[in-house]
Coordinates of C-alpha atoms in Angstrom, one line a residue:
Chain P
X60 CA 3.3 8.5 1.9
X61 CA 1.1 9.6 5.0
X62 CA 4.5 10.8 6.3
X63 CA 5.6 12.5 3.6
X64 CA 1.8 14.3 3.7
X65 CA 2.6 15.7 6.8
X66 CA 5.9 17.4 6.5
X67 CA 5.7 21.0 5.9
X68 CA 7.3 22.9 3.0
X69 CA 6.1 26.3 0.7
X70 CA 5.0 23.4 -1.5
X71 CA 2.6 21.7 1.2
X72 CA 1.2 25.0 2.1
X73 CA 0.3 25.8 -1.2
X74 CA -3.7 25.1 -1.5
X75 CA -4.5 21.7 -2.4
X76 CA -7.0 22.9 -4.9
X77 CA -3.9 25.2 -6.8
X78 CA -2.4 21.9 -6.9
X79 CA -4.9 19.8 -8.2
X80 CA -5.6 22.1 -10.9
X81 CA -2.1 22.8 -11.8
X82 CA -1.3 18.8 -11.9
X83 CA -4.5 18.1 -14.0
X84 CA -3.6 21.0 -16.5
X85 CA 0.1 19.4 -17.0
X86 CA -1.6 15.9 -17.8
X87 CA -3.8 17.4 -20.1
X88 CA -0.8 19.1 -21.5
X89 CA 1.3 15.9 -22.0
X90 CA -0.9 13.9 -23.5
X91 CA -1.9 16.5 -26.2
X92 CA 1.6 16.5 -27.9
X93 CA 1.9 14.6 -30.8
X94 CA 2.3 10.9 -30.6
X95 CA 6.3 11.0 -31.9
X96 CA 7.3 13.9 -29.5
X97 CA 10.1 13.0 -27.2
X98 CA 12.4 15.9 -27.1
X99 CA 9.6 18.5 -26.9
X100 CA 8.3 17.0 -23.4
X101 CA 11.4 17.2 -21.5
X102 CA 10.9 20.6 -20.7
X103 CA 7.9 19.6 -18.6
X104 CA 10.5 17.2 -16.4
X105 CA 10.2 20.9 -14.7
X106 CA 7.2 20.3 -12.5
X107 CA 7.4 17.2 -10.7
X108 CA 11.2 17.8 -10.4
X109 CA 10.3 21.5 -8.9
X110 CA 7.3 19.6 -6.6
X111 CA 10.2 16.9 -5.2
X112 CA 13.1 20.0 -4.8
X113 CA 10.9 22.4 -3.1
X114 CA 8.6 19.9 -1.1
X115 CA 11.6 18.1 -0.3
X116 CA 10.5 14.7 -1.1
X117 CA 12.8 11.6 -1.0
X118 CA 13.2 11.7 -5.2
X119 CA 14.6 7.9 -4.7
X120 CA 11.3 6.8 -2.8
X121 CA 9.0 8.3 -5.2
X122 CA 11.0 7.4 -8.4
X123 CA 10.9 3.4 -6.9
X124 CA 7.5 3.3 -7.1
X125 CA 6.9 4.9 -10.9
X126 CA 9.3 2.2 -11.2
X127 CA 6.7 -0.4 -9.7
X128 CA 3.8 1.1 -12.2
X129 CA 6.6 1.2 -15.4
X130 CA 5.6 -2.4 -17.1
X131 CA 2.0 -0.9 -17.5
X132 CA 3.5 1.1 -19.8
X133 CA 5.6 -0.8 -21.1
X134 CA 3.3 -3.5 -22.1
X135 CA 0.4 -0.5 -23.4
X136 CA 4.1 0.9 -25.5
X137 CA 5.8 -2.3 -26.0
X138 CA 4.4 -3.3 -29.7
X139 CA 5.2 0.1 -31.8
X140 CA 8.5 -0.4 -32.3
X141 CA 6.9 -4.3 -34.4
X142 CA 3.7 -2.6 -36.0
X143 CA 4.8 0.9 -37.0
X144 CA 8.7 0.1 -38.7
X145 CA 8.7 3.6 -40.6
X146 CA 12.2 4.9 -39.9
X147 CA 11.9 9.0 -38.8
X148 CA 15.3 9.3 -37.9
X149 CA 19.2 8.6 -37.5
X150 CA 21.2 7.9 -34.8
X151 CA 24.5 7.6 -36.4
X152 CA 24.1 4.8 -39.1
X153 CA 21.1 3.4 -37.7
X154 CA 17.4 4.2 -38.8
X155 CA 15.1 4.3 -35.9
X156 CA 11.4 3.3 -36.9
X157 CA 8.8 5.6 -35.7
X158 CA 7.7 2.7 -33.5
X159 CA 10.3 3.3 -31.3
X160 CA 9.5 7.3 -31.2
X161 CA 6.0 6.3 -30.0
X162 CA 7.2 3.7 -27.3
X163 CA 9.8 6.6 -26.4
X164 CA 7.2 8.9 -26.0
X165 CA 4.5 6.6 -23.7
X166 CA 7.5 5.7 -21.5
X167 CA 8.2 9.5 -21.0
X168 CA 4.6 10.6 -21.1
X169 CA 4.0 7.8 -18.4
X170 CA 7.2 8.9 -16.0
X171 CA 6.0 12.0 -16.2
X172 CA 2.1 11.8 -15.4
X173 CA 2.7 9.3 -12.9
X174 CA 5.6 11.0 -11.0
X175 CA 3.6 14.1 -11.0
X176 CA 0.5 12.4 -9.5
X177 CA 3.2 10.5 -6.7
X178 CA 4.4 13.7 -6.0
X179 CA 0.9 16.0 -6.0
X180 CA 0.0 13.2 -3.2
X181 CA 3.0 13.3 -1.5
X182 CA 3.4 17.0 -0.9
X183 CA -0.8 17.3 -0.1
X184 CA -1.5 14.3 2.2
X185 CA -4.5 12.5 1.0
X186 CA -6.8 13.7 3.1
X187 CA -6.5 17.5 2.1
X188 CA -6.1 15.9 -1.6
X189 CA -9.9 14.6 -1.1
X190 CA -11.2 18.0 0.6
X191 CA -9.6 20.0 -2.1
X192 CA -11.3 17.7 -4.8
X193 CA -14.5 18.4 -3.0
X194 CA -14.0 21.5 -2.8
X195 CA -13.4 21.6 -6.6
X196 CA -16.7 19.7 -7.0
X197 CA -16.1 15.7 -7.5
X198 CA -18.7 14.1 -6.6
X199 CA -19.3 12.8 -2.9
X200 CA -19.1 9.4 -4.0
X201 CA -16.0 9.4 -5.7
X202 CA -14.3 11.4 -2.6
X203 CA -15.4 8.5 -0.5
X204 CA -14.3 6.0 -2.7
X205 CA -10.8 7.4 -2.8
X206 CA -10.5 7.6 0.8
X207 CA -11.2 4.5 1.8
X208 CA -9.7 2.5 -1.1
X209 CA -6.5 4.3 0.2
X210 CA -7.7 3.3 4.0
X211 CA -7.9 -0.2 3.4
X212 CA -5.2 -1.3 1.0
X213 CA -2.9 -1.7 3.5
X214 CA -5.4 -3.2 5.7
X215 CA -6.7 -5.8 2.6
X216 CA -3.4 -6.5 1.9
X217 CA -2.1 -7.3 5.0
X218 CA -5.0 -9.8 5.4
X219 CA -4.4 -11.4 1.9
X220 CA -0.6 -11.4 2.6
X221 CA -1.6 -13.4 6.5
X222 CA -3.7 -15.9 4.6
X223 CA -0.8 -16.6 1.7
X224 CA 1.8 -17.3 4.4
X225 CA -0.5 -19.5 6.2
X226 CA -0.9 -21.3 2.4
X227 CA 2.3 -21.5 2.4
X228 CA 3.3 -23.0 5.5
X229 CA 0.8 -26.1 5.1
X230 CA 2.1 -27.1 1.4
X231 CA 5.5 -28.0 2.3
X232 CA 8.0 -29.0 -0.1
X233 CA 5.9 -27.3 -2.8
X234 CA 8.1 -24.1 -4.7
X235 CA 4.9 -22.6 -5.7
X236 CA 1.4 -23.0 -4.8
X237 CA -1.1 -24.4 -6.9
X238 CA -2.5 -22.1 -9.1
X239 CA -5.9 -23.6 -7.8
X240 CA -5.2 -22.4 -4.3
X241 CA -4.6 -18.6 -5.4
X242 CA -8.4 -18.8 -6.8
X243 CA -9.7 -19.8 -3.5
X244 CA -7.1 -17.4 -1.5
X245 CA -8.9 -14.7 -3.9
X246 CA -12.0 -15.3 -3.4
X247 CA -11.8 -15.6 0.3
X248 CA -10.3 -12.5 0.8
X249 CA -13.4 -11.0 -1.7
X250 CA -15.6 -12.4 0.6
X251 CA -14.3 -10.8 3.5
X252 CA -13.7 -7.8 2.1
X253 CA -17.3 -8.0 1.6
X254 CA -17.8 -9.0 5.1
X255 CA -15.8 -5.9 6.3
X256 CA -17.2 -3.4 4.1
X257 CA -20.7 -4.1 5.7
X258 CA -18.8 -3.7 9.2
X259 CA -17.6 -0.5 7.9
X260 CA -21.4 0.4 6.6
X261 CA -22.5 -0.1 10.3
X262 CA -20.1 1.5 12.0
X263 CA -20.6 4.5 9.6
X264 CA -24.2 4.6 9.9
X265 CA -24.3 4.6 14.1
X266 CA -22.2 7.6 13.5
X267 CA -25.1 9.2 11.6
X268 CA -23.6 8.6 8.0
X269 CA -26.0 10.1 5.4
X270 CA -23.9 10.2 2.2
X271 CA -21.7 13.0 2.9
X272 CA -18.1 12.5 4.2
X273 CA -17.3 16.3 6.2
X274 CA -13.9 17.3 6.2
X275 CA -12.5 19.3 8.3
X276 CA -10.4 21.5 6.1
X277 CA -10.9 24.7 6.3
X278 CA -8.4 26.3 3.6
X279 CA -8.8 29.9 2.0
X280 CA -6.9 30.3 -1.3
X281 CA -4.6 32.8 -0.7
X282 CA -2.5 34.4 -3.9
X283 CA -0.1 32.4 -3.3
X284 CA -2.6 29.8 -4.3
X285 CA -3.5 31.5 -7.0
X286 CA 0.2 32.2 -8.5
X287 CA 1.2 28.8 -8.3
X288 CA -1.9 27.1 -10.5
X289 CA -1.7 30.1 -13.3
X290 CA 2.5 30.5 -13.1
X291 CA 2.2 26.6 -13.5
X292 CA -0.4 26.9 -16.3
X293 CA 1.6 29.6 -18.8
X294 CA 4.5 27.9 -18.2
X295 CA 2.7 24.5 -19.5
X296 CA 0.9 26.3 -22.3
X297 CA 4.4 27.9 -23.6
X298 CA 5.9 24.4 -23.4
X299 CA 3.1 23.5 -25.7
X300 CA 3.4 25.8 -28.1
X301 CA 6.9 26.4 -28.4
X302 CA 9.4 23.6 -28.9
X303 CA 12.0 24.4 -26.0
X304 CA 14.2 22.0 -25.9
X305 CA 15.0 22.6 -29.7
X306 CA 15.4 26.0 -28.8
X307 CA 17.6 25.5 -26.5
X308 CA 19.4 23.1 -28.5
X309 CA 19.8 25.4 -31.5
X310 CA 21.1 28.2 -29.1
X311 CA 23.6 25.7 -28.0
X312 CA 24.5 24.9 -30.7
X313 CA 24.6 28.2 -32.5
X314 CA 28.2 28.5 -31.7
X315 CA 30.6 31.5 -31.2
X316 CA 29.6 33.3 -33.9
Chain O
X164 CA -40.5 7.3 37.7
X165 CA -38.4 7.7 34.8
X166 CA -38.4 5.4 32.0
X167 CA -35.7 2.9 31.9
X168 CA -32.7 3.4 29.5
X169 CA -33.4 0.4 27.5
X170 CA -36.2 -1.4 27.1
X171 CA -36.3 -4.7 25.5
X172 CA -39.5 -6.6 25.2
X173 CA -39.5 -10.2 23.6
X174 CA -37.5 -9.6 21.0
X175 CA -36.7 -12.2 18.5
X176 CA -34.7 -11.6 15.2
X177 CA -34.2 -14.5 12.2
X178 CA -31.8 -14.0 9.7
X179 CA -32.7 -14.1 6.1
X180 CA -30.8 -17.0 5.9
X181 CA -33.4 -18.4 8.4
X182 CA -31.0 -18.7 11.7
X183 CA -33.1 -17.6 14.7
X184 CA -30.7 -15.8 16.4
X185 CA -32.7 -14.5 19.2
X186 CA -36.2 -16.0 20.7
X187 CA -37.7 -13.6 22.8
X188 CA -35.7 -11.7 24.9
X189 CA -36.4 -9.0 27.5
X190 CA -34.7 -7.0 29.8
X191 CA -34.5 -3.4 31.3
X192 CA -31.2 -1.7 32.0
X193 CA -31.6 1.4 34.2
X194 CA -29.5 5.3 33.5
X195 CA -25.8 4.7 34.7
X196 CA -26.0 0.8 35.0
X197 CA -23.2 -1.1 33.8
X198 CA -24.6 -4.5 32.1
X199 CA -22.2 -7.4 30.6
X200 CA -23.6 -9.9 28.3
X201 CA -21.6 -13.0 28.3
X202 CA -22.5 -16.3 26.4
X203 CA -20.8 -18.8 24.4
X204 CA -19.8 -17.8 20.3
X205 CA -23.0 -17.7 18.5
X206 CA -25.4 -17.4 21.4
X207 CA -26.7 -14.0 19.6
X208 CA -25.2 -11.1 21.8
X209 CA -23.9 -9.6 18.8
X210 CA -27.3 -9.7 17.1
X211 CA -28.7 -8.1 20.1
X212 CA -25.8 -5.5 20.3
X213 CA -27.1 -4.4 16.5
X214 CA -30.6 -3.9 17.7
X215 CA -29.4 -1.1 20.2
X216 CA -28.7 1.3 18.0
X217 CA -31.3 0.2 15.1
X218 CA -29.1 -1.2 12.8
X219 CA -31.0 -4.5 12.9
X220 CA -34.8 -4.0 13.6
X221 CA -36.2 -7.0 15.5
X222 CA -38.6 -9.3 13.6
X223 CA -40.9 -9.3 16.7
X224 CA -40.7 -7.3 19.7
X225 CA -40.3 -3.9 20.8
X226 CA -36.9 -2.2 21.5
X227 CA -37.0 1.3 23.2
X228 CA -34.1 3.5 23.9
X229 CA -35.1 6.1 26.8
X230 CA -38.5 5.7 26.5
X231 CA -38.7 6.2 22.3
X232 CA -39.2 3.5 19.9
X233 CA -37.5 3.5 17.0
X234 CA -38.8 5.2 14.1
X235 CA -37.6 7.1 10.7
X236 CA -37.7 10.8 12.5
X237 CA -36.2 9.5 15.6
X238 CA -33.5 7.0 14.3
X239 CA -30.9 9.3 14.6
X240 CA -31.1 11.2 17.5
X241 CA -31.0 7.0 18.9
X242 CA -28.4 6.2 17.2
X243 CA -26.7 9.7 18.7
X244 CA -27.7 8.5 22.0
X245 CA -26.5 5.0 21.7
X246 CA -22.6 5.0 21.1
X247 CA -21.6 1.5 19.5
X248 CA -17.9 0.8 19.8
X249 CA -17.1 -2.2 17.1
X250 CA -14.7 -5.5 18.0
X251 CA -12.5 -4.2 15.3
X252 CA -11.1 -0.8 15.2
X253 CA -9.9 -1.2 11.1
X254 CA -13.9 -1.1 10.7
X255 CA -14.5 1.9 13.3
X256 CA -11.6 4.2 11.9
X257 CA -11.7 4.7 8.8
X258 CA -11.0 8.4 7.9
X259 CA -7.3 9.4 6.8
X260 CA -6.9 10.8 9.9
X261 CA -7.8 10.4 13.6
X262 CA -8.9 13.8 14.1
X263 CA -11.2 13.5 11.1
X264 CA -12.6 10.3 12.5
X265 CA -13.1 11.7 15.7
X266 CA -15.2 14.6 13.9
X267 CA -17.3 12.6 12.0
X268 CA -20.1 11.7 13.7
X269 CA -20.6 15.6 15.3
X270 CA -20.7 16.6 11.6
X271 CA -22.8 14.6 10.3
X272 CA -25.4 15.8 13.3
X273 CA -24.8 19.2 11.8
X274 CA -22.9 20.4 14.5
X275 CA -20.9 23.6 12.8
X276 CA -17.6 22.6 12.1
X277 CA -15.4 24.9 15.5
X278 CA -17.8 22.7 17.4
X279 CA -17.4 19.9 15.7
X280 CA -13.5 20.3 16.2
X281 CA -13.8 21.7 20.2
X282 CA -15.9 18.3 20.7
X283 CA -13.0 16.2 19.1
X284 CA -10.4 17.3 20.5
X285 CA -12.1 17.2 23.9
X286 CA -13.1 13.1 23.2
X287 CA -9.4 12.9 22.1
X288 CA -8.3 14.5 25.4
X289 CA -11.1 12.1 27.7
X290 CA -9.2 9.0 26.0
X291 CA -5.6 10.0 26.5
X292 CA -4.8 10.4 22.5
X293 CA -5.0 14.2 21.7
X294 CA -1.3 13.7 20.9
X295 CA -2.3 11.2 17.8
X296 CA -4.9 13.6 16.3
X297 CA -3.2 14.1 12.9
X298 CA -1.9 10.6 12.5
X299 CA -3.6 7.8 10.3
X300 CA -5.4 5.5 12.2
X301 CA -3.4 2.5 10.4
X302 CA -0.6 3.6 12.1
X303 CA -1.7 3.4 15.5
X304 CA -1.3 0.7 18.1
X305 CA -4.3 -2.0 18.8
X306 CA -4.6 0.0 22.5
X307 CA -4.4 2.7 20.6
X308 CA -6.9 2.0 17.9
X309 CA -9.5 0.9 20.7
X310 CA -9.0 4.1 22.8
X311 CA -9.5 6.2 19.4
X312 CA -12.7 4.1 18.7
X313 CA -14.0 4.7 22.2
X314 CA -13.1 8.4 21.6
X315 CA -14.8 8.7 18.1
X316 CA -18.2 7.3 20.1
X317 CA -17.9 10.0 23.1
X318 CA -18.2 12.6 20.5
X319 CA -21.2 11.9 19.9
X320 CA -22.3 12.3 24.0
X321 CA -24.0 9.4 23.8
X322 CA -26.0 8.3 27.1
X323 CA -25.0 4.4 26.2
X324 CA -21.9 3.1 25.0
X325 CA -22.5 -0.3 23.3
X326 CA -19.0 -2.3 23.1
X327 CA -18.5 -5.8 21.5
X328 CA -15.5 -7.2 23.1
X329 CA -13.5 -4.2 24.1
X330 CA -10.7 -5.9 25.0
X331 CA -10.1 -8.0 21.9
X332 CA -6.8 -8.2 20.9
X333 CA -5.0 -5.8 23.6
X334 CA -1.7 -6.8 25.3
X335 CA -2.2 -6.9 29.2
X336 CA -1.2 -3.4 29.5
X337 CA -3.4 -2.1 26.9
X338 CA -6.4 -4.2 29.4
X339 CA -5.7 -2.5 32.4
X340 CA -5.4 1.2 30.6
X341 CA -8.9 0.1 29.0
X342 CA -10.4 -1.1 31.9
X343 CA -9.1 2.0 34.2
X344 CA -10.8 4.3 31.3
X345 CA -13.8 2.5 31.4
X346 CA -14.6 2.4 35.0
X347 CA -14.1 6.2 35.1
X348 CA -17.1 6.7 32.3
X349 CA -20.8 7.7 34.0
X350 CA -22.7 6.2 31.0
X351 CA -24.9 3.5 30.9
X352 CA -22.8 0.9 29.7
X353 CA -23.6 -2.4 27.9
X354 CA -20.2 -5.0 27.3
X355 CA -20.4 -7.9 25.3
X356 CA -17.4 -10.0 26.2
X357 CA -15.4 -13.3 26.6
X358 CA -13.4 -11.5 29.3
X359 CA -14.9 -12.4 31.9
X360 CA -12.5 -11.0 34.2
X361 CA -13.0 -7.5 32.9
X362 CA -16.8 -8.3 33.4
X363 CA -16.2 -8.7 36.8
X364 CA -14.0 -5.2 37.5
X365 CA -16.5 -3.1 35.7
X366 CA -19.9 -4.8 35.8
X367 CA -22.0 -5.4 38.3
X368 CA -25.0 -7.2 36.2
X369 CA -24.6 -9.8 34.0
X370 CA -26.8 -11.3 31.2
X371 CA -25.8 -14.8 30.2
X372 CA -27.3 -15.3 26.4
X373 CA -27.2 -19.0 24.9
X374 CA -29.4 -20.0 22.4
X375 CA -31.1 -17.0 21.1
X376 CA -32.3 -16.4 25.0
X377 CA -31.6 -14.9 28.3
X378 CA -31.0 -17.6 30.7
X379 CA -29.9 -15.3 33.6
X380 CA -30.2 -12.0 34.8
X381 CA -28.5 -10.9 38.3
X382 CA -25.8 -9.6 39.6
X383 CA -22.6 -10.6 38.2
X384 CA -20.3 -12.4 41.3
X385 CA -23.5 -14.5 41.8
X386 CA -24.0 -15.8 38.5
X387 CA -20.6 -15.7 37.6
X388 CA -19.6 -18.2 40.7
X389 CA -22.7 -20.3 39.3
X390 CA -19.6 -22.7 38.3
X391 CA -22.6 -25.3 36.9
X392 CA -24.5 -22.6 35.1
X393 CA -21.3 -20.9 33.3
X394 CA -20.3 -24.5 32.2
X395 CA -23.3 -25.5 30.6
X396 CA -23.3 -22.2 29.0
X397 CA -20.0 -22.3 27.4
X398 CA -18.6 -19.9 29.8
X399 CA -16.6 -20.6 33.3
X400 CA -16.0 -19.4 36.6
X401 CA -13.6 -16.4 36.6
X402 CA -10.0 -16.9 38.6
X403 CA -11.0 -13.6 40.0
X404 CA -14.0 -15.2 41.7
X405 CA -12.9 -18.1 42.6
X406 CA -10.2 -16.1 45.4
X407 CA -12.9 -14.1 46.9
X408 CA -15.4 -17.4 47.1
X409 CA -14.2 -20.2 49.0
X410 CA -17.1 -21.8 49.5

């Protein structure tokens, strides 16, 4: 990800703040269709697919790890087709139940958000990601949170993955450990997590931190900036409003008449 | 005469917890003296290390950093003055990039941000790294992790670099490239180490710490070749030393 931050494109030049805006108008936008749409949102497939074309993004990488977030989804979509049996449409001689039009529609609705979001990180680096929010007003706290939770993941996790092999290797001839064992595991790693954290504090505070992480991004939104969030923005709002993919269908399908 | 650079007068510090991790200590360290503390794992160093720079205020005793005590208006203009570099580098660097770790202490002195970046780049340069400055700091090597560290403290133009075992976890190589950096700095230095061979390259007084107390002071082939005194502190006689003393 950090490497795909740094690659240059016209999509990585664009602002980060032109970016954030445009990606937080397209959520809004996809989660105010109607709970049965599915054929309406595939217009909006436009954005992150334009965000991976033009920022040249490795579309398998990304797509791998919506992949790794899918059963979220699937477990939040997974019931409708049980509770909500109304049939709303054929497909040849079988009746699909609403239920499944919902489930369709949160697995869409969730490849969508979430491969925007992948890709808005991926073509702003994290770091200008946090300045532009900043910029745009989140507050300081949040900011810092956000960096560092994305600083020390790998860090916490490489410590939690040491300690599980070392688990591992002392409880031989055991497939699995006991489920005991994880408890501790987790709780050790809490507590130094906790123990690092105040490290971190320290090292923070002999720098002179006061509450206020200062980045160092000085970015002036050109109208490039600017043409990107409101192009982005109609194009949502039409999408919206307007049905396209049935239009399109119908104009298909109108025929040579 | 000038004050000394630090002045530590019977300090003691207990823990919450109730451990007495230092009972009375005093020392003076002069400007541009280079001062290891060596003692065995729990003998307090690190304790005293956090009252250098104010993080730990001592529960009796007076700590005074060129001449100042430490009070709210002038805590941070010590803590400027007194560069701290951490064991670990994952808890030193910990902005998404190195550059921005490098800037972060000027701007939060208020130093305006071309400054902030001219100071950066020229701490980055003092260290070797300018070439890492946009990478993440996860990504970097443990030498090069350390020398960013060191270079996120210079920033600051500290007088004193404080560092807890600087050469933790570095390969041989990684050593020698710290050690050659270190011995070119004109700062008053203070080392807390295990490395006692490194102690003996770049400093020439030592403190030996066991106990919560000082229980020497002098100059570092002397007690370092005290082969009774380093064993019954939990330390021993450097290879290094014994070469050059036959005796």
């Amino acid at each position: 990800m950090d490497d795909l931050g740094r690659m240059d494109s016209p999509i990585h030049r664009i602002d980060a703040r032109a970016k954030i805006i445009a990606t937080a108008a397209f959520v809004l936008a996809v989660m105010s269709f109607p709970r049965y749409e599915v054929s309406a949102l595939m217009p909006l497939f436009a954005y992150p697919f334009a965000l991976i074309a033009v920022g040249n993004l490795p579309a398998g990488y990304l797509l791998k790890k919506v992949a790794v977030a899918a059963p979220f989804a699937l477990f939040v979509g997974i019931f409708n087709p049980l509770l909500d049996r109304q049939p709303m449409g054929m497909i040849g001689p079988v009746a699909i139940s609403g239920g499944w039009f919902s489930f369709a529609s949160i697995m869409v609705r969730f490849t969508l958000t979430v491969s925007a979001a992948l890709a808005l990180v991926a073509c702003t680096g994290i770091h200008r990601l946090c300045a532009g929010l900043k910029m745009l007003g989140l507050p300081s706290p949040f900011v810092v949170q956000l960096l560092f939770l994305y600083r020390y993941f790998f860090v916490i996790g490489d410590e939690g993955l040491r300690m599980l092999r070392a688990a591992e290797m002392r409880s031989t001839g055991a497939r699995t450990l006991a489920f005991q064992t994880y408890g501790t595991l987790i709780g050790h790693l809490l507590v130094r997590s906790m123990d690092r954290a105040q490290r971190i504090y320290r090292s923070m505070v002999s720098r002179g931190f006061d509450g206020e992480v200062r980045l160092l991004r000085r970015e002036a939104p050109g109208w490039r900036d600017v043409a990107f969030a409101c192009g982005w923005i109609a194009f949502f709002a039409f999408a919206r409003s307007w049905d396209l993919a049935e239009f399109v269908g119908r104009w298909l399908s109108r025929g040579p008449s | 005469m000038s004050d000394p650079m630090i002045d530590i007068t019977d300090v003691c510090f207990t823990y919450p917890d109730g451990t007495e991790a230092l009972r009375g200590v005093s020392f003076r360290i002069g400007h541009g003296e280079s001062v290891a503390i060596v003692g065995a794992n729990g003998a307090g160093k690190s304790t005293l290390l956090q009252h250098l720079n104010g993080y730990l205020a001592p529960t009796r005793g007076d700590v005074r950093i060129g001449g100042q005590a430490f009070t709210r208006e002038r805590i941070a203009e010590i803590r400027r003055s007194v560069g701290v570099v951490f064991q670990d580098p994952d808890d030193q660097l910990f902005m998404p990039t190195v550059f921005d770790d490098v800037a972060f202490g000027p701007l939060n002195l208020g130093v305006p941000p071309e400054e902030a970046e001219r100071r950066a780049v020229a701490s980055l340069d003092r260290v070797g790294m300018a070439h890492l400055r946009e990478r993440p700091p996860h990504k970097l090597s443990a030498g090069e992790k350390r020398a960013v560290a060191i270079a996120t403290v210079l920033a600051l133009s500290p007088d004193v670099l404080v560092m807890d075992e600087p050469s933790s976890n570095l390969d041989p190589r990684g050593r020698r490239r710290l050690i050659e950096l270190l011995a070119t700095f004109e700062h008053t230095k203070i080392i807390a180490s295990h490395d006692l061979e490194l102690v003996v390259e770049l400093c020439p007084r030592v403190i030996v710490l066991d106990g919560g107390l000082i229980v020497a002071d002098g100059p570092t082939e002397r007690l370092l070749s005290d082969e009774p005194l380093m064993l019954a502190h939990g330390l021993e006689r450097p290879h290094i030393l014994r070469h050059r003393h036959p005796h």
